[in-house]
mmCIF file of C-alpha atoms in Angstrom:
data_model
loop_
_atom_site.group_PDB
_atom_site.id
_atom_site.type_symbol
_atom_site.label_atom_id
_atom_site.label_comp_id
_atom_site.label_asym_id
_atom_site.label_seq_id
_atom_site.Cartn_x
_atom_site.Cartn_y
_atom_site.Cartn_z
ATOM 1 C CA PHE A 1 48.051 15.941 -20.003
ATOM 2 C CA GLY A 2 44.937 16.045 -22.135
ATOM 3 C CA SER A 3 41.359 15.948 -20.959
ATOM 4 C CA ARG A 4 37.989 15.383 -22.501
ATOM 5 C CA ARG A 5 37.241 19.085 -22.582
ATOM 6 C CA PHE A 6 40.595 20.217 -23.925
ATOM 7 C CA PRO A 7 42.149 17.478 -26.048
ATOM 8 C CA ARG A 8 45.901 17.419 -26.175
ATOM 9 C CA GLY A 9 47.473 19.421 -28.985
ATOM 10 C CA ARG A 10 44.302 21.122 -30.183
ATOM 11 C CA GLY A 11 43.969 24.060 -27.849
ATOM 12 C CA ARG A 12 40.577 25.376 -26.861
ATOM 13 C CA ARG A 13 37.595 24.261 -28.945
ATOM 14 C CA ILE A 14 35.237 26.845 -30.360
ATOM 15 C CA ALA A 15 31.546 26.296 -29.661
ATOM 16 C CA ARG A 16 29.602 25.136 -32.692
ATOM 17 C CA GLY A 17 26.836 27.673 -32.245
ATOM 18 C CA ALA A 18 29.134 30.705 -31.946
ATOM 19 C CA ARG A 19 27.603 33.856 -33.339
ATOM 20 C CA LYS A 20 29.172 35.336 -36.408
ATOM 21 C CA ARG A 21 30.340 38.881 -36.040
ATOM 22 C CA GLN A 22 28.366 41.295 -38.098
ATOM 23 C CA ALA A 23 30.385 43.798 -40.110
ATOM 24 C CA THR A 24 29.175 47.276 -39.254
ATOM 25 C CA GLU A 25 30.331 50.440 -40.917
ATOM 26 C CA ARG A 26 31.376 53.211 -38.568
ATOM 27 C CA ALA A 27 32.199 56.793 -39.384
ATOM 28 C CA MET A 28 35.691 57.929 -38.426
ATOM 29 C CA ASP A 29 35.924 60.447 -35.609
ATOM 30 C CA ILE A 30 38.822 62.232 -37.312
ATOM 31 C CA ASP A 31 39.652 63.027 -40.909
ATOM 32 C CA LEU A 32 42.915 61.250 -41.711
ATOM 33 C CA LEU A 33 43.466 63.027 -45.024
ATOM 34 C CA ASN A 34 43.026 66.553 -43.668
ATOM 35 C CA PRO A 35 44.472 66.665 -40.139
ATOM 36 C CA ASP A 36 44.010 69.697 -37.915
ATOM 37 C CA VAL A 37 46.971 72.095 -38.117
ATOM 38 C CA LYS A 38 47.189 72.577 -34.338
ATOM 39 C CA GLU A 39 47.181 68.831 -33.695
ATOM 40 C CA GLU A 40 49.885 68.248 -36.311
ATOM 41 C CA ARG A 41 52.169 70.884 -34.781
ATOM 42 C CA ALA A 42 51.750 69.316 -31.346
ATOM 43 C CA LYS A 43 52.871 65.895 -32.582
ATOM 44 C CA HIS A 44 56.462 64.670 -32.526
ATOM 45 C CA LYS A 45 58.411 65.661 -35.641
ATOM 46 C CA LEU A 46 58.585 62.045 -36.848
ATOM 47 C CA LYS A 47 54.924 61.217 -36.080
ATOM 48 C CA ARG A 48 53.455 63.922 -38.329
ATOM 49 C CA MET A 49 51.828 62.997 -41.606
ATOM 50 C CA ILE A 50 54.670 64.788 -43.394
ATOM 51 C CA GLN A 51 57.835 64.768 -41.323
ATOM 52 C CA SER A 52 59.217 68.241 -40.700
ATOM 53 C CA PRO A 53 61.810 69.627 -38.278
ATOM 54 C CA ASN A 54 60.965 71.835 -35.317
ATOM 55 C CA SER A 55 64.041 74.027 -35.835
ATOM 56 C CA PHE A 56 64.517 76.939 -38.225
ATOM 57 C CA PHE A 57 66.833 79.808 -39.055
ATOM 58 C CA MET A 58 65.718 83.322 -38.259
ATOM 59 C CA ASP A 59 66.814 86.903 -38.908
ATOM 60 C CA VAL A 60 67.250 88.722 -35.595
ATOM 61 C CA LYS A 61 67.353 92.512 -35.511
ATOM 62 C CA CYS A 62 69.653 94.104 -32.928
ATOM 63 C CA PRO A 63 67.747 96.646 -30.794
ATOM 64 C CA GLY A 64 70.782 98.961 -30.596
ATOM 65 C CA CYS A 65 72.223 99.261 -34.101
ATOM 66 C CA LEU A 66 69.335 97.624 -36.072
ATOM 67 C CA GLN A 67 71.726 95.214 -37.828
ATOM 68 C CA ILE A 68 70.198 91.903 -38.922
ATOM 69 C CA THR A 69 71.959 88.669 -37.905
ATOM 70 C CA THR A 70 71.030 85.111 -38.906
ATOM 71 C CA VAL A 71 70.547 82.862 -35.866
ATOM 72 C CA TYR A 72 69.622 79.181 -35.506
ATOM 73 C CA SER A 73 66.464 78.674 -33.430
ATOM 74 C CA HIS A 74 68.097 76.021 -31.220
ATOM 75 C CA ALA A 75 71.451 77.826 -30.861
ATOM 76 C CA GLN A 76 73.649 76.270 -28.173
ATOM 77 C CA THR A 77 75.958 79.263 -27.698
ATOM 78 C CA VAL A 78 75.394 82.927 -26.907
ATOM 79 C CA VAL A 79 74.991 84.951 -30.117
ATOM 80 C CA LEU A 80 76.382 88.493 -30.112
ATOM 81 C CA CYS A 81 75.761 91.354 -32.525
ATOM 82 C CA GLY A 82 78.638 91.868 -34.961
ATOM 83 C CA ASN A 83 78.651 95.673 -34.583
ATOM 84 C CA CYS A 84 77.892 96.495 -30.972
ATOM 85 C CA ASN A 85 78.527 93.141 -29.184
ATOM 86 C CA VAL A 86 75.053 93.103 -27.622
ATOM 87 C CA MET A 87 73.780 89.630 -26.695
ATOM 88 C CA LEU A 88 70.982 88.685 -29.133
ATOM 89 C CA CYS A 89 70.036 85.296 -27.659
ATOM 90 C CA GLN A 90 71.075 82.897 -24.949
ATOM 91 C CA PRO A 91 70.808 79.102 -25.057
ATOM 92 C CA THR A 92 68.311 77.062 -23.047
ATOM 93 C CA GLY A 93 67.590 73.340 -23.164
ATOM 94 C CA GLY A 94 65.665 73.689 -26.444
ATOM 95 C CA LEU A 95 64.806 76.905 -28.242
ATOM 96 C CA ALA A 96 67.216 79.804 -27.762
ATOM 97 C CA ARG A 97 65.783 82.676 -25.713
ATOM 98 C CA LEU A 98 65.905 86.070 -27.435
ATOM 99 C CA THR A 99 66.826 89.078 -25.329
ATOM 100 C CA GLU A 100 64.234 91.778 -24.737
ATOM 101 C CA GLY A 101 63.882 94.267 -27.569
ATOM 102 C CA CYS A 102 65.068 91.836 -30.267
ATOM 103 C CA SER A 103 62.648 91.161 -33.079
ATOM 104 C CA PHE A 104 62.888 88.190 -35.416
ATOM 105 C CA ARG A 105 61.330 86.593 -38.482
ATOM 106 C CA ARG A 106 61.682 83.109 -39.892
ATOM 107 C CA LYS A 107 64.003 82.803 -42.843
ATOM 108 C CA VAL A 108 62.407 81.573 -46.041
ATOM 109 C CA GLU A 109 64.194 78.762 -47.848
#
């Protein structure tokens, strides 16, 4: 089981004349306290420095009657205008797709 080179139960021996590692100071390539805005938005919502959702509520203006309707950004059903029954957005796998002519703005908390 054991041998002269690797005694049993001790594992590998470290050479007596092994060089000590020298501690060197290196400058960071990125600034961890002030991350780039574009890089933060590209990260997963849980991997950001401050966790924040990707979804939001928005006010959508109907192109026909100019009525404003509140719509969820990741709506999973077709949203119709309350007055003229025009389709404002249709669902996709992620963000809802607004119809042409609709304008929107993010709702403020």
